[in-house]
Short mmCIF file of C-alpha atoms in Angstrom, two decimals:
data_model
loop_
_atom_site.label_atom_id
_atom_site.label_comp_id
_atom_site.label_asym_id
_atom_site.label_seq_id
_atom_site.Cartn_x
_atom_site.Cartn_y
_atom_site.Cartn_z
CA UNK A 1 -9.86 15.00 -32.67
CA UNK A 2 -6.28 15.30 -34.31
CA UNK A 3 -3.08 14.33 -32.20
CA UNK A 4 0.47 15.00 -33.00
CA UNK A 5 3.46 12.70 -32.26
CA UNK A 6 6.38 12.86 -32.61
CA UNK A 7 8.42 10.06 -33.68
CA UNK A 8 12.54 10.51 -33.20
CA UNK A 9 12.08 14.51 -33.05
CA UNK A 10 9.14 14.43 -36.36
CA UNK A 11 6.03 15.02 -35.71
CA UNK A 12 3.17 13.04 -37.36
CA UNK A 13 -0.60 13.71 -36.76
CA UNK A 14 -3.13 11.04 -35.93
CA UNK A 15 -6.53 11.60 -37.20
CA UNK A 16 -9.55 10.48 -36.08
CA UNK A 17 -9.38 10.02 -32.34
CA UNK A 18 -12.62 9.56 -30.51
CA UNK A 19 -13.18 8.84 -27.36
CA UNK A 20 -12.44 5.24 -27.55
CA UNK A 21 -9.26 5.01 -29.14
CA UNK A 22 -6.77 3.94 -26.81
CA UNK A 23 -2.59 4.45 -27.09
CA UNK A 24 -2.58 0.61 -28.45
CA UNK A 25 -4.74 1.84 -31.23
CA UNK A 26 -2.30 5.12 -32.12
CA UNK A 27 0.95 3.13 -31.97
CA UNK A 28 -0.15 0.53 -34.25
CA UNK A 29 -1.72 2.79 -36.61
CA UNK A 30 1.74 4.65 -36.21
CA UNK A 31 4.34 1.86 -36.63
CA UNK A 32 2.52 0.58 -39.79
CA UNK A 33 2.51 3.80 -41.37
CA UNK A 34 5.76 4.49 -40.68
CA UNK A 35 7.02 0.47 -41.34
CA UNK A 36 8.74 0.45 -37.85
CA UNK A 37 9.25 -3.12 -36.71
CA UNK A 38 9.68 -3.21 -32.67
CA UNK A 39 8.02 -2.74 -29.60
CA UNK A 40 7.00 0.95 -28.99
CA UNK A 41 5.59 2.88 -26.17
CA UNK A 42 3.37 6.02 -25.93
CA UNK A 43 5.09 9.07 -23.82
CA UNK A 44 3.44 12.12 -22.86
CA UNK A 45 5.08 15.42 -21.09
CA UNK A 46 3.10 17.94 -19.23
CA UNK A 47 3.86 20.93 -16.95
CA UNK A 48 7.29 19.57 -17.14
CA UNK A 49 6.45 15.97 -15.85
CA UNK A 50 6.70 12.52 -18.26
CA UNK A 51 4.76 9.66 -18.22
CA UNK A 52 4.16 6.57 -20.04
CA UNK A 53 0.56 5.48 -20.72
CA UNK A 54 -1.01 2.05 -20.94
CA UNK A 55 -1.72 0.41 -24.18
CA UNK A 56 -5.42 -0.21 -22.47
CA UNK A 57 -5.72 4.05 -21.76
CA UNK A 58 -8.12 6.01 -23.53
CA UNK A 59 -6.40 9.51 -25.19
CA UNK A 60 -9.35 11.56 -24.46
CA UNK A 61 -9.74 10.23 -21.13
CA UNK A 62 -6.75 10.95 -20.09
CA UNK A 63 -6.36 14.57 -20.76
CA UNK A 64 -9.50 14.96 -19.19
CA UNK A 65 -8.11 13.81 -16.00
CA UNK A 66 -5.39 15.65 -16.44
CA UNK A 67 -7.49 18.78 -17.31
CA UNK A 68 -4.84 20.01 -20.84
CA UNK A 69 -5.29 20.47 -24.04
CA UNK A 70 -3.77 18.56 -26.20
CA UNK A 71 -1.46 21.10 -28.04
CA UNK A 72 -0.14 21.37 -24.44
CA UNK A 73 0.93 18.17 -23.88
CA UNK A 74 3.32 16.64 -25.54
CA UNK A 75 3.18 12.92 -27.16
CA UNK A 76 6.13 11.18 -28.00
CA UNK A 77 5.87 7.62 -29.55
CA UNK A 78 9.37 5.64 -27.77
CA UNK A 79 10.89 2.40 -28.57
CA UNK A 80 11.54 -0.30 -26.24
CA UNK A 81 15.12 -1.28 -26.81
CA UNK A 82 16.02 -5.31 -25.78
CA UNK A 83 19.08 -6.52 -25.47
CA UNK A 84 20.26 -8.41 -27.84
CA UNK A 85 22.33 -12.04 -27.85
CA UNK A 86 25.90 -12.31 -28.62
CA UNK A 87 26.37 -13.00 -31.77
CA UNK A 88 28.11 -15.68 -33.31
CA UNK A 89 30.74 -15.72 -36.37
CA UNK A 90 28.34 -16.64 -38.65
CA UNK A 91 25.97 -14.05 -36.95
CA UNK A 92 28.82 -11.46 -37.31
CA UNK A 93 29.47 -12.23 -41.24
CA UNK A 94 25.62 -12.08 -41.76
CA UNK A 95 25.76 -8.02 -39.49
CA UNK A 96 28.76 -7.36 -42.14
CA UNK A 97 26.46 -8.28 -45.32
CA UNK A 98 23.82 -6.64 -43.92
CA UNK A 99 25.19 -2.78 -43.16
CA UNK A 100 26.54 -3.32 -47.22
CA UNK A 101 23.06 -3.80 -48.50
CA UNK A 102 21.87 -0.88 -46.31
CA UNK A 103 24.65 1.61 -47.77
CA UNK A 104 23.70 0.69 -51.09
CA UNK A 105 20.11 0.41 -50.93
CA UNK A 106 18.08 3.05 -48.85
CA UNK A 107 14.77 1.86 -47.48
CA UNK A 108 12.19 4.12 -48.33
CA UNK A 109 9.89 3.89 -45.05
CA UNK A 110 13.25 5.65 -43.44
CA UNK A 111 13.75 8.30 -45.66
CA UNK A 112 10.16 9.00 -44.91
CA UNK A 113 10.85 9.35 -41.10
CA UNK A 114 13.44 11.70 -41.08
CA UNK A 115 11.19 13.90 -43.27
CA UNK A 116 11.24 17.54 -41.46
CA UNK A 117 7.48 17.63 -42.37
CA UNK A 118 4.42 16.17 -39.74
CA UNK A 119 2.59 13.31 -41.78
CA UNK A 120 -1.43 12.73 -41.24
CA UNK A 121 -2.32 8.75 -40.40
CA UNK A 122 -5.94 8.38 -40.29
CA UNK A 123 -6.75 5.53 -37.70
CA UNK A 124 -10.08 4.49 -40.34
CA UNK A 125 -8.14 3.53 -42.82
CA UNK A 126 -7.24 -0.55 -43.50
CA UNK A 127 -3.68 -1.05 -42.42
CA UNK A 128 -1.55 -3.08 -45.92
CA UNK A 129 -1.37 -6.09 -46.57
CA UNK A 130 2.19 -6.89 -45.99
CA UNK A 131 2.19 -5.63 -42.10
CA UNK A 132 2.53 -8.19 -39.96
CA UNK A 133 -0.61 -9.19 -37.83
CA UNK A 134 1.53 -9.21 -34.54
CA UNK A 135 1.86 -5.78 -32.53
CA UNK A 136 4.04 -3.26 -33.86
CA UNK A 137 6.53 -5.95 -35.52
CA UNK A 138 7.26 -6.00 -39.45
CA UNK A 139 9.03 -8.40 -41.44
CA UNK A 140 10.29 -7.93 -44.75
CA UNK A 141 8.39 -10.53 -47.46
CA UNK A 142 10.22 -12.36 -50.31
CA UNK A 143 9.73 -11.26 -53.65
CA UNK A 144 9.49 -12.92 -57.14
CA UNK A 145 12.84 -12.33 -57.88
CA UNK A 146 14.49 -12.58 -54.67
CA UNK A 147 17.03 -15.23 -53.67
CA UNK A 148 16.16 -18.03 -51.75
CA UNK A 149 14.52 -17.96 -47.85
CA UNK A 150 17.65 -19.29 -46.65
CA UNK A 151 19.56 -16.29 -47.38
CA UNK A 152 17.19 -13.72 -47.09
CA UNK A 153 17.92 -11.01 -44.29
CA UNK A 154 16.09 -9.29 -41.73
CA UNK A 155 16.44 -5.68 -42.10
CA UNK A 156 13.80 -2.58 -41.31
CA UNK A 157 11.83 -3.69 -44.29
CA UNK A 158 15.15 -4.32 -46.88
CA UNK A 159 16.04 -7.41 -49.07
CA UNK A 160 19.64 -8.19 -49.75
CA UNK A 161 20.82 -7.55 -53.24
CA UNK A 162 23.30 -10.30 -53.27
CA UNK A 163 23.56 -12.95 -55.24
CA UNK A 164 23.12 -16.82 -54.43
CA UNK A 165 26.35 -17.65 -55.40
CA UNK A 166 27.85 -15.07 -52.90
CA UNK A 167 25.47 -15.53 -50.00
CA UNK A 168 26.03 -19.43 -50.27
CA UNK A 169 30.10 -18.30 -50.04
CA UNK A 170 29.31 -15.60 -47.75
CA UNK A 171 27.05 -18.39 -45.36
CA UNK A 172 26.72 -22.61 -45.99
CA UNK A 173 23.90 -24.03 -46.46
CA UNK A 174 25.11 -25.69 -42.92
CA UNK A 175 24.00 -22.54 -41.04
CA UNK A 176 20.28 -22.94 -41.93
CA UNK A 177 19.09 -24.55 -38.74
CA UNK A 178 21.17 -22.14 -36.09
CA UNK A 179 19.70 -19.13 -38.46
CA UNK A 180 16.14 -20.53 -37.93
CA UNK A 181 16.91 -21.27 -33.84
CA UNK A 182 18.68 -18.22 -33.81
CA UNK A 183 15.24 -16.58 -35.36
CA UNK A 184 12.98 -18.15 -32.47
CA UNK A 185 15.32 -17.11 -29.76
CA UNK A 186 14.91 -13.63 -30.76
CA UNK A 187 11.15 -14.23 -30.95
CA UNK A 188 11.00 -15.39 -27.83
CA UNK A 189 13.29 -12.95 -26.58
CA UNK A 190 11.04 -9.88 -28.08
CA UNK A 191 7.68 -11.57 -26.73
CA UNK A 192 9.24 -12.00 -23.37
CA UNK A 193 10.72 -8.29 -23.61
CA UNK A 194 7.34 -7.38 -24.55
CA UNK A 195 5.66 -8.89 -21.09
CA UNK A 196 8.10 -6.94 -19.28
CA UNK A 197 7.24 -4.14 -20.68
CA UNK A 198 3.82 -4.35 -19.96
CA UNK A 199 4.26 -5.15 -16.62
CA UNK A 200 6.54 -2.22 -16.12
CA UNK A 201 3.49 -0.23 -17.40
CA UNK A 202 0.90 -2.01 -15.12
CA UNK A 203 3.05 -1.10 -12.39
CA UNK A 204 3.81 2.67 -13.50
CA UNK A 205 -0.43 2.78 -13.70
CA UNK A 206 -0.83 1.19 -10.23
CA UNK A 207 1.47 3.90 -8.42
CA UNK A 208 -0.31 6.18 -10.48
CA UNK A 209 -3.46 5.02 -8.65
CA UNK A 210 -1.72 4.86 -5.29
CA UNK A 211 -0.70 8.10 -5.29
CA UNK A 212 -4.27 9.22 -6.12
CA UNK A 213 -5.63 7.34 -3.73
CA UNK A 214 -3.27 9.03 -1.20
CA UNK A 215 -3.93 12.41 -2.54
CA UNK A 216 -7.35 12.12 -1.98
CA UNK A 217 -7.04 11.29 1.19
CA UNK A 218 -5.28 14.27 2.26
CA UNK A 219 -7.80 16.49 1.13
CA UNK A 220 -10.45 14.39 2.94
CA UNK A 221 -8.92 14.81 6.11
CA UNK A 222 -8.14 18.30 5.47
CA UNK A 223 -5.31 20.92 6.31
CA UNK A 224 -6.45 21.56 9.57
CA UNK A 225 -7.28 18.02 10.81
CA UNK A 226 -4.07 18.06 12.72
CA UNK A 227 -2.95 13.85 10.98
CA UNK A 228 -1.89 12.74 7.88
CA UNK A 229 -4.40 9.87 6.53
CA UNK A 230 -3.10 7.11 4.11
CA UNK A 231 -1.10 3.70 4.04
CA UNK A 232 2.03 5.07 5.10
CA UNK A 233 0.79 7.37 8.16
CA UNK A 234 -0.75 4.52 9.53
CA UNK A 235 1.86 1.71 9.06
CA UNK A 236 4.02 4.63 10.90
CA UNK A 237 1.74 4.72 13.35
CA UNK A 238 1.22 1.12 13.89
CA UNK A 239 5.49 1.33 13.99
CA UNK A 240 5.21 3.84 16.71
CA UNK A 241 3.31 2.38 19.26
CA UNK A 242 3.83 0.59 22.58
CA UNK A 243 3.21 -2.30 21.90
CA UNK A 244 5.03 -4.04 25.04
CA UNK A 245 3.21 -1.84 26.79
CA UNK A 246 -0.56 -1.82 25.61
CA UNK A 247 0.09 -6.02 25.96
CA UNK A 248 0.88 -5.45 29.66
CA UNK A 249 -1.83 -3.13 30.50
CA UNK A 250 -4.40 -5.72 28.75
CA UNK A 251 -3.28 -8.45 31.03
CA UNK A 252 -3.44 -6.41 34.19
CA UNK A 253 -6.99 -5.00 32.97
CA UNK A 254 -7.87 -8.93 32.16
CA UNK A 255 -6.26 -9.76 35.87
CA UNK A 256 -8.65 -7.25 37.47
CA UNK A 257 -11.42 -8.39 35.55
CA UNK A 258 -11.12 -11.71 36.73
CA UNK A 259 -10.70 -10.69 40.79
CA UNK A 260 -13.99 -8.59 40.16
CA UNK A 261 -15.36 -11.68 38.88
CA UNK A 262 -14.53 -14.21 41.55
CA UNK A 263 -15.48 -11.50 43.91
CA UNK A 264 -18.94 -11.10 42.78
CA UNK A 265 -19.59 -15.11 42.44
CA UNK A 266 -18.42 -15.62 45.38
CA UNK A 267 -21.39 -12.89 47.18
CA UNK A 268 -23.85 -14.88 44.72
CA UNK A 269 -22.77 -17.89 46.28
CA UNK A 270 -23.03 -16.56 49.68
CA UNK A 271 -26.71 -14.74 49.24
CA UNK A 272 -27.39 -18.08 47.42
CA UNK A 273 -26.90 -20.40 51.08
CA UNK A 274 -28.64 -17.38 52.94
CA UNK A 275 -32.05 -17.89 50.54
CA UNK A 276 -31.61 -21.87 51.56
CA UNK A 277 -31.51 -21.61 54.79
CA UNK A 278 -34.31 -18.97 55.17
CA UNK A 279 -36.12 -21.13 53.19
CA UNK A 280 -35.49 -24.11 55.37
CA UNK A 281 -36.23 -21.82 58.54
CA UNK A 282 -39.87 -20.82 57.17
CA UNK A 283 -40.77 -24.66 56.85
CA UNK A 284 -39.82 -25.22 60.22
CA UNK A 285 -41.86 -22.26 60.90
CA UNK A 286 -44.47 -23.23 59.84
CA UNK A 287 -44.37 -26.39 60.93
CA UNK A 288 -44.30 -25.28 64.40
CA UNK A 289 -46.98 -22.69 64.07
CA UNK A 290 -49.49 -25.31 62.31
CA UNK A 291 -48.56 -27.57 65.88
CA UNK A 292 -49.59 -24.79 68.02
CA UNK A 293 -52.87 -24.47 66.13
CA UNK A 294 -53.57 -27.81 66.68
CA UNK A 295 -52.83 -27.70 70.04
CA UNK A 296 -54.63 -24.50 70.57
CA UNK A 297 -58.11 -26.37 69.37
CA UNK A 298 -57.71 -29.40 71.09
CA UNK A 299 -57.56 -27.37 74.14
CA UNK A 300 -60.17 -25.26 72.81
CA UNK A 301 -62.62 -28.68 72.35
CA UNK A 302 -61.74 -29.80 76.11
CA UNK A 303 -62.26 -26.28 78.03
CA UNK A 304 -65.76 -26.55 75.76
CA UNK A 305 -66.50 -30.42 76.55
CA UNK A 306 -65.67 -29.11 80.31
CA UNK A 307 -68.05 -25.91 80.27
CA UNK A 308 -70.94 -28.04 78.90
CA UNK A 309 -70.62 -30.83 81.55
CA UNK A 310 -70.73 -27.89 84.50
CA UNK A 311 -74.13 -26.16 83.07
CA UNK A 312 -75.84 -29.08 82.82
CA UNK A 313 -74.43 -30.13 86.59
CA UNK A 314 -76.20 -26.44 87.47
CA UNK A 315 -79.22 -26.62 85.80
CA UNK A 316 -82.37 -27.47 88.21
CA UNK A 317 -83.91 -30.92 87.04
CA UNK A 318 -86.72 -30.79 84.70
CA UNK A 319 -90.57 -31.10 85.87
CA UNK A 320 -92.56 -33.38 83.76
CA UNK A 321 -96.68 -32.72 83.34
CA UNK A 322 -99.11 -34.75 85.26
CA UNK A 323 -101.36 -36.87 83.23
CA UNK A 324 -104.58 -35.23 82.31
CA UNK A 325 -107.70 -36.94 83.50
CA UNK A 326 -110.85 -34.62 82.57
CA UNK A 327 -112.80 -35.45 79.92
CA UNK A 328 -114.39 -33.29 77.20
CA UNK A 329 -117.62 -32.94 79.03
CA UNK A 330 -116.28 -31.69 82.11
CA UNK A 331 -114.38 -28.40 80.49
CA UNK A 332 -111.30 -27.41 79.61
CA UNK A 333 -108.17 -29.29 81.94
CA UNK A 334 -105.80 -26.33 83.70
#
């Protein structure tokens, strides 16, 4: 897929874009064909809205989500301006020599971006060998014949034409050292603008998700659920309630709770000491009716000890048989 962008008002068309290309790919790709040294940032205007993508997001996937084409979105490749020190007099001399050079030597990468005409880059081919390796930042290398490093300048990509013997004139060779520190500071200064600016994008993505996340749960709850659903409803909810309230009708529930409770330990308690002594009145009980049992049969053995000794008292006496004197000759005795 092709992509146009335009870069200060000219377009230039990115070739090759797959699905896996992200925006850090295309402004690299850009910024070395077009020698821009800086930090840049990928812009893109739909349906009248802008936004600024993440070096991490995919091209393709985006208008996907977004559900355009993409000659109807817009892509505009935007440098991130940082603020720069105050300079110093020797800083100011150096700014002086500089804009001279410029008038009298026009870079060529420059004339080639204010070209009315959209320029192909092809994101397959090998980026030069002069680019720097760090992201979108380019630094002008020495030549055979050019003067020495300490009074080489850093211009979009331009030596200085001047001669040693006016550069050492024009800056000492005492100035060496605050050029180098003054070199680092804006090093730092760019990497730390560059964290920044990342972080501005993380953010810009994470609202981005936020107020998807929101969105789609308005049209889960639906027009005609009556509530709005999402973090905001419900931390105005949470805002809105009675909180003084709710506590106080907790510890009058919890109050109650506890009365019921005594209440129904304390009947457990009392059918508790009625099982006991139920229990103690059944032993008794028993004990008693296992005494009348035993008195029952000892009066039961008397009355029969009693009974026997007036039958026999009754009875007539017993007749014993007279002796038999007959012998076997005589017959049978009678």
């Amino acid at each position: 897929m092709d992509l146009k962008v335009s870069i200060e008002g000219v377009l230039r068309e990115v070739c090759g874009v797959s699905d896996t290309t992200t925006c850090e790919e295309i402004i690299f790709k850009l910024a070395q064909a077009a020698s821009l040294p800086g930090f840049y940032t990928l812009v893109v205007r739909y349906h009248g809205k802008e936004e600024t993508l993440s070096p991490e997001e995919r091209i393709v996937s985006f208008l996907r989500s977004i559900k355009e084409k993409p000659s109807n979105a817009q892509f505009i490749l935007r440098r991130l301006e940082a603020p720069s020190p105050r300079p110093g007099p020797s800083q100011i001399h150096q700014t002086t020599i500089l804009h001279r050079s410029s008038d009298r030597h026009a870079p060529g990468p420059m004339h080639a971006v204010n070209t009315d005409s959209p320029k192909s880059v092809s994101l397959n081919e090998q980026p030069p060998r002069a680019a720097s390796a760090s992201w979108n930042i380019s630094r002008a290398q020495p030549s055979v014949n050019s003067p020495p490093k300490h009074i080489l300048h850093r211009t979009l990509g331009v030596e200085s034409p001047l001669s040693s013997s006016d550069v050492s004139h024009a800056r000492p060779t005492r100035f060496d050292s605050e050029i180098g520190e003054y070199r680092q500071l804006e090093d730092q200064l760019a990497y730390q603008e560059r964290e920044v600016e990342l972080n501005r994008i993380r953010l810009l993505q994470l609202d981005k998700e936020i107020a998807e996340l929101e969105q789609n749960s308005r049209l889960v709850s639906g027009p005609d659920s009556g509530f709005v659903v999402g973090p905001a409803a419900e931390l105005a909810q949470l805002a809105a309630a009675p909180w003084p309230q709710l506590l106080e009708a907790n510890r009058a529930r919890q109050r109650d709770l506890l009365k019921e409770r005594e209440r129904h330990q304390f009947a457990v308690e009392r059918v508790t000491g009625q099982l006991e002594k139920a229990r103690e009145e059944a032993v008794q009980l028993e004990a008693r009716v296992s005494q009348e049992l035993n008195r029952l049969l000892t009066s039961l053995e008397a009355a029969n000890v009693t009974r026997r000794q007036q039958l026999r008292s009754l009875s007539p006496p017993t007749a014993y048989p007279r002796a038999s004197t007959s012998t076997s000759a005589d017959g049978v005795a009678i």
